[in-house]
Amino acid sequence: MCVPEPQHAPALVGGVARLGKPHVMGVINVTPDSFSDGGRYLDPEQALARALAIEAEGAAIIDLGGESTRPGAAPVTAQEELQRVLPLLERLRPRTRAILSIDTSKPEVMRA
């Protein structure tokens, strides 16, 4: 018996996600001062393991954050944000079917 692989991720059409129904999004913050996880995922391998676990638990979208937005957090440069996010992004891209998003306000980081 052949069972098709479940489709967790929404379809991308022209780079735009066609949601059509609710989807679960998991968040991985690779910041030392995150209010949600206290810097638990600074190590890229730990962050990768958590991201893959989130996908296995049903997340269709994985959001990566490299700059804390907690009240009072110090802003970081685009270079610092890239140094935080890229190691995880490079490891995760070839291993996931989930849509990856980057939580940033900086164009340089968005283009990564």
mmCIF file with all atom_site columns, C-alpha atoms in Angstrom:
data_model
loop_
_atom_site.group_PDB
_atom_site.id
_atom_site.type_symbol
_atom_site.label_atom_id
_atom_site.label_alt_id
_atom_site.label_comp_id
_atom_site.label_asym_id
_atom_site.label_entity_id
_atom_site.label_seq_id
_atom_site.pdbx_PDB_ins_code
_atom_site.Cartn_x
_atom_site.Cartn_y
_atom_site.Cartn_z
_atom_site.occupancy
_atom_site.B_iso_or_equiv
_atom_site.pdbx_formal_charge
_atom_site.auth_seq_id
_atom_site.auth_comp_id
_atom_site.auth_asym_id
_atom_site.auth_atom_id
_atom_site.pdbx_PDB_model_num
ATOM 1   C CA . MET A 1 1   ? 0.000  0.000  0.000  1.00 0.00 ? 1   MET A CA 1
ATOM 2   C CA . CYS A 1 2   ? 1.368  3.401  -0.935 1.00 0.00 ? 2   CYS A CA 1
ATOM 3   C CA . VAL A 1 3   ? 0.456  6.298  1.313  1.00 0.00 ? 3   VAL A CA 1
ATOM 4   C CA . PRO A 1 4   ? 1.158  9.778  -0.071 1.00 0.00 ? 4   PRO A CA 1
ATOM 5   C CA . GLU A 1 5   ? 3.365  12.031 1.988  1.00 0.00 ? 5   GLU A CA 1
ATOM 6   C CA . PRO A 1 6   ? 1.279  14.636 3.826  1.00 0.00 ? 6   PRO A CA 1
ATOM 7   C CA . GLN A 1 7   ? 1.500  18.168 2.532  1.00 0.00 ? 7   GLN A CA 1
ATOM 8   C CA . HIS A 1 8   ? 2.102  20.441 5.497  1.00 0.00 ? 8   HIS A CA 1
ATOM 9   C CA . ALA A 1 9   ? 3.382  23.479 3.658  1.00 0.00 ? 9   ALA A CA 1
ATOM 10  C CA . PRO A 1 10  ? 1.098  25.752 1.672  1.00 0.00 ? 10  PRO A CA 1
ATOM 11  C CA . ALA A 1 11  ? 1.708  26.048 -2.053 1.00 0.00 ? 11  ALA A CA 1
ATOM 12  C CA . LEU A 1 12  ? 3.995  28.805 -3.276 1.00 0.00 ? 12  LEU A CA 1
ATOM 13  C CA . VAL A 1 13  ? 2.832  30.528 -6.441 1.00 0.00 ? 13  VAL A CA 1
ATOM 14  C CA . GLY A 1 14  ? 5.229  33.135 -7.779 1.00 0.00 ? 14  GLY A CA 1
ATOM 15  C CA . GLY A 1 15  ? 6.930  33.332 -4.374 1.00 0.00 ? 15  GLY A CA 1
ATOM 16  C CA . VAL A 1 16  ? 3.628  34.029 -2.606 1.00 0.00 ? 16  VAL A CA 1
ATOM 17  C CA . ALA A 1 17  ? 2.177  31.509 -0.159 1.00 0.00 ? 17  ALA A CA 1
ATOM 18  C CA . ARG A 1 18  ? -1.369 30.473 -1.069 1.00 0.00 ? 18  ARG A CA 1
ATOM 19  C CA . LEU A 1 19  ? -2.677 29.646 2.353  1.00 0.00 ? 19  LEU A CA 1
ATOM 20  C CA . GLY A 1 20  ? -6.351 28.860 1.795  1.00 0.00 ? 20  GLY A CA 1
ATOM 21  C CA . LYS A 1 21  ? -6.568 27.360 5.270  1.00 0.00 ? 21  LYS A CA 1
ATOM 22  C CA . PRO A 1 22  ? -4.870 27.911 8.632  1.00 0.00 ? 22  PRO A CA 1
ATOM 23  C CA . HIS A 1 23  ? -1.261 26.719 8.955  1.00 0.00 ? 23  HIS A CA 1
ATOM 24  C CA . VAL A 1 24  ? 0.960  26.326 11.991 1.00 0.00 ? 24  VAL A CA 1
ATOM 25  C CA . MET A 1 25  ? 4.067  28.533 12.155 1.00 0.00 ? 25  MET A CA 1
ATOM 26  C CA . GLY A 1 26  ? 6.949  27.782 14.481 1.00 0.00 ? 26  GLY A CA 1
ATOM 27  C CA . VAL A 1 27  ? 9.402  30.447 15.620 1.00 0.00 ? 27  VAL A CA 1
ATOM 28  C CA . ILE A 1 28  ? 13.133 30.037 16.228 1.00 0.00 ? 28  ILE A CA 1
ATOM 29  C CA . ASN A 1 29  ? 14.897 33.036 17.749 1.00 0.00 ? 29  ASN A CA 1
ATOM 30  C CA . VAL A 1 30  ? 18.668 32.987 17.411 1.00 0.00 ? 30  VAL A CA 1
ATOM 31  C CA . THR A 1 31  ? 19.220 35.910 19.753 1.00 0.00 ? 31  THR A CA 1
ATOM 32  C CA . PRO A 1 32  ? 20.925 36.010 23.146 1.00 0.00 ? 32  PRO A CA 1
ATOM 33  C CA . ASP A 1 33  ? 18.179 38.187 24.616 1.00 0.00 ? 33  ASP A CA 1
ATOM 34  C CA . SER A 1 34  ? 14.958 36.667 23.306 1.00 0.00 ? 34  SER A CA 1
ATOM 35  C CA . PHE A 1 35  ? 12.037 37.018 25.697 1.00 0.00 ? 35  PHE A CA 1
ATOM 36  C CA . SER A 1 36  ? 10.487 33.770 24.434 1.00 0.00 ? 36  SER A CA 1
ATOM 37  C CA . ASP A 1 37  ? 13.367 31.311 24.732 1.00 0.00 ? 37  ASP A CA 1
ATOM 38  C CA . GLY A 1 38  ? 16.158 33.071 26.612 1.00 0.00 ? 38  GLY A CA 1
ATOM 39  C CA . GLY A 1 39  ? 18.834 32.408 23.995 1.00 0.00 ? 39  GLY A CA 1
ATOM 40  C CA . ARG A 1 40  ? 18.377 28.614 23.880 1.00 0.00 ? 40  ARG A CA 1
ATOM 41  C CA . TYR A 1 41  ? 19.078 28.379 20.145 1.00 0.00 ? 41  TYR A CA 1
ATOM 42  C CA . LEU A 1 42  ? 22.285 30.351 19.663 1.00 0.00 ? 42  LEU A CA 1
ATOM 43  C CA . ASP A 1 43  ? 24.090 27.176 18.598 1.00 0.00 ? 43  ASP A CA 1
ATOM 44  C CA . PRO A 1 44  ? 23.154 26.508 14.939 1.00 0.00 ? 44  PRO A CA 1
ATOM 45  C CA . GLU A 1 45  ? 22.938 22.741 15.466 1.00 0.00 ? 45  GLU A CA 1
ATOM 46  C CA . GLN A 1 46  ? 20.547 23.150 18.420 1.00 0.00 ? 46  GLN A CA 1
ATOM 47  C CA . ALA A 1 47  ? 18.500 25.618 16.390 1.00 0.00 ? 47  ALA A CA 1
ATOM 48  C CA . LEU A 1 48  ? 18.420 23.196 13.450 1.00 0.00 ? 48  LEU A CA 1
ATOM 49  C CA . ALA A 1 49  ? 17.288 20.315 15.650 1.00 0.00 ? 49  ALA A CA 1
ATOM 50  C CA . ARG A 1 50  ? 14.498 22.453 17.104 1.00 0.00 ? 50  ARG A CA 1
ATOM 51  C CA . ALA A 1 51  ? 13.398 23.707 13.669 1.00 0.00 ? 51  ALA A CA 1
ATOM 52  C CA . LEU A 1 52  ? 13.194 20.151 12.326 1.00 0.00 ? 52  LEU A CA 1
ATOM 53  C CA . ALA A 1 53  ? 11.271 19.093 15.431 1.00 0.00 ? 53  ALA A CA 1
ATOM 54  C CA . ILE A 1 54  ? 8.834  21.965 14.917 1.00 0.00 ? 54  ILE A CA 1
ATOM 55  C CA . GLU A 1 55  ? 8.275  20.821 11.341 1.00 0.00 ? 55  GLU A CA 1
ATOM 56  C CA . ALA A 1 56  ? 7.803  17.203 12.448 1.00 0.00 ? 56  ALA A CA 1
ATOM 57  C CA . GLU A 1 57  ? 5.198  18.440 14.937 1.00 0.00 ? 57  GLU A CA 1
ATOM 58  C CA . GLY A 1 58  ? 3.217  19.945 12.052 1.00 0.00 ? 58  GLY A CA 1
ATOM 59  C CA . ALA A 1 59  ? 4.554  23.432 11.369 1.00 0.00 ? 59  ALA A CA 1
ATOM 60  C CA . ALA A 1 60  ? 4.176  24.477 7.734  1.00 0.00 ? 60  ALA A CA 1
ATOM 61  C CA . ILE A 1 61  ? 6.113  27.720 8.218  1.00 0.00 ? 61  ILE A CA 1
ATOM 62  C CA . ILE A 1 62  ? 9.280  28.273 10.248 1.00 0.00 ? 62  ILE A CA 1
ATOM 63  C CA . ASP A 1 63  ? 10.065 31.857 11.171 1.00 0.00 ? 63  ASP A CA 1
ATOM 64  C CA . LEU A 1 64  ? 13.675 32.762 12.014 1.00 0.00 ? 64  LEU A CA 1
ATOM 65  C CA . GLY A 1 65  ? 14.475 35.789 14.148 1.00 0.00 ? 65  GLY A CA 1
ATOM 66  C CA . GLY A 1 66  ? 17.911 37.333 14.574 1.00 0.00 ? 66  GLY A CA 1
ATOM 67  C CA . GLU A 1 67  ? 17.047 40.513 16.469 1.00 0.00 ? 67  GLU A CA 1
ATOM 68  C CA . SER A 1 68  ? 15.107 40.672 19.692 1.00 0.00 ? 68  SER A CA 1
ATOM 69  C CA . THR A 1 69  ? 12.014 42.854 19.735 1.00 0.00 ? 69  THR A CA 1
ATOM 70  C CA . ARG A 1 70  ? 11.466 42.591 23.470 1.00 0.00 ? 70  ARG A CA 1
ATOM 71  C CA . PRO A 1 71  ? 10.956 45.936 25.224 1.00 0.00 ? 71  PRO A CA 1
ATOM 72  C CA . GLY A 1 72  ? 14.312 47.585 25.902 1.00 0.00 ? 72  GLY A CA 1
ATOM 73  C CA . ALA A 1 73  ? 16.295 45.333 23.559 1.00 0.00 ? 73  ALA A CA 1
ATOM 74  C CA . ALA A 1 74  ? 19.287 46.973 21.908 1.00 0.00 ? 74  ALA A CA 1
ATOM 75  C CA . PRO A 1 75  ? 19.078 47.140 18.105 1.00 0.00 ? 75  PRO A CA 1
ATOM 76  C CA . VAL A 1 76  ? 21.639 45.155 16.117 1.00 0.00 ? 76  VAL A CA 1
ATOM 77  C CA . THR A 1 77  ? 23.251 45.878 12.769 1.00 0.00 ? 77  THR A CA 1
ATOM 78  C CA . ALA A 1 78  ? 22.236 44.016 9.634  1.00 0.00 ? 78  ALA A CA 1
ATOM 79  C CA . GLN A 1 79  ? 25.645 42.306 9.693  1.00 0.00 ? 79  GLN A CA 1
ATOM 80  C CA . GLU A 1 80  ? 25.085 41.024 13.249 1.00 0.00 ? 80  GLU A CA 1
ATOM 81  C CA . GLU A 1 81  ? 21.596 39.844 12.375 1.00 0.00 ? 81  GLU A CA 1
ATOM 82  C CA . LEU A 1 82  ? 22.936 38.002 9.313  1.00 0.00 ? 82  LEU A CA 1
ATOM 83  C CA . GLN A 1 83  ? 25.664 36.369 11.412 1.00 0.00 ? 83  GLN A CA 1
ATOM 84  C CA . ARG A 1 84  ? 22.948 35.035 13.689 1.00 0.00 ? 84  ARG A CA 1
ATOM 85  C CA . VAL A 1 85  ? 20.428 33.904 11.063 1.00 0.00 ? 85  VAL A CA 1
ATOM 86  C CA . LEU A 1 86  ? 22.509 32.632 8.122  1.00 0.00 ? 86  LEU A CA 1
ATOM 87  C CA . PRO A 1 87  ? 24.131 29.617 9.840  1.00 0.00 ? 87  PRO A CA 1
ATOM 88  C CA . LEU A 1 88  ? 20.680 28.239 10.644 1.00 0.00 ? 88  LEU A CA 1
ATOM 89  C CA . LEU A 1 89  ? 19.164 29.223 7.309  1.00 0.00 ? 89  LEU A CA 1
ATOM 90  C CA . GLU A 1 90  ? 21.979 27.504 5.369  1.00 0.00 ? 90  GLU A CA 1
ATOM 91  C CA . ARG A 1 91  ? 21.567 24.300 7.391  1.00 0.00 ? 91  ARG A CA 1
ATOM 92  C CA . LEU A 1 92  ? 17.777 24.316 7.303  1.00 0.00 ? 92  LEU A CA 1
ATOM 93  C CA . ARG A 1 93  ? 17.052 25.140 3.641  1.00 0.00 ? 93  ARG A CA 1
ATOM 94  C CA . PRO A 1 94  ? 18.101 21.758 2.193  1.00 0.00 ? 94  PRO A CA 1
ATOM 95  C CA . ARG A 1 95  ? 16.443 19.779 4.999  1.00 0.00 ? 95  ARG A CA 1
ATOM 96  C CA . THR A 1 96  ? 12.936 21.155 5.180  1.00 0.00 ? 96  THR A CA 1
ATOM 97  C CA . ARG A 1 97  ? 9.802  21.358 3.095  1.00 0.00 ? 97  ARG A CA 1
ATOM 98  C CA . ALA A 1 98  ? 8.416  24.106 5.322  1.00 0.00 ? 98  ALA A CA 1
ATOM 99  C CA . ILE A 1 99  ? 8.255  27.688 4.145  1.00 0.00 ? 99  ILE A CA 1
ATOM 100 C CA . LEU A 1 100 ? 11.022 29.706 5.790  1.00 0.00 ? 100 LEU A CA 1
ATOM 101 C CA . SER A 1 101 ? 10.435 33.297 6.820  1.00 0.00 ? 101 SER A CA 1
ATOM 102 C CA . ILE A 1 102 ? 12.812 35.814 8.338  1.00 0.00 ? 102 ILE A CA 1
ATOM 103 C CA . ASP A 1 103 ? 11.523 38.180 11.015 1.00 0.00 ? 103 ASP A CA 1
ATOM 104 C CA . THR A 1 104 ? 13.435 41.357 10.188 1.00 0.00 ? 104 THR A CA 1
ATOM 105 C CA . SER A 1 105 ? 12.983 44.986 9.267  1.00 0.00 ? 105 SER A CA 1
ATOM 106 C CA . LYS A 1 106 ? 16.265 45.227 7.348  1.00 0.00 ? 106 LYS A CA 1
ATOM 107 C CA . PRO A 1 107 ? 16.312 44.851 3.536  1.00 0.00 ? 107 PRO A CA 1
ATOM 108 C CA . GLU A 1 108 ? 19.835 43.352 3.606  1.00 0.00 ? 108 GLU A CA 1
ATOM 109 C CA . VAL A 1 109 ? 18.627 40.562 5.861  1.00 0.00 ? 109 VAL A CA 1
ATOM 110 C CA . MET A 1 110 ? 15.440 40.030 3.848  1.00 0.00 ? 110 MET A CA 1
ATOM 111 C CA . ARG A 1 111 ? 17.487 39.354 0.735  1.00 0.00 ? 111 ARG A CA 1
ATOM 112 C CA . ALA A 1 112 ? 19.437 36.564 2.450  1.00 0.00 ? 112 ALA A CA 1
#
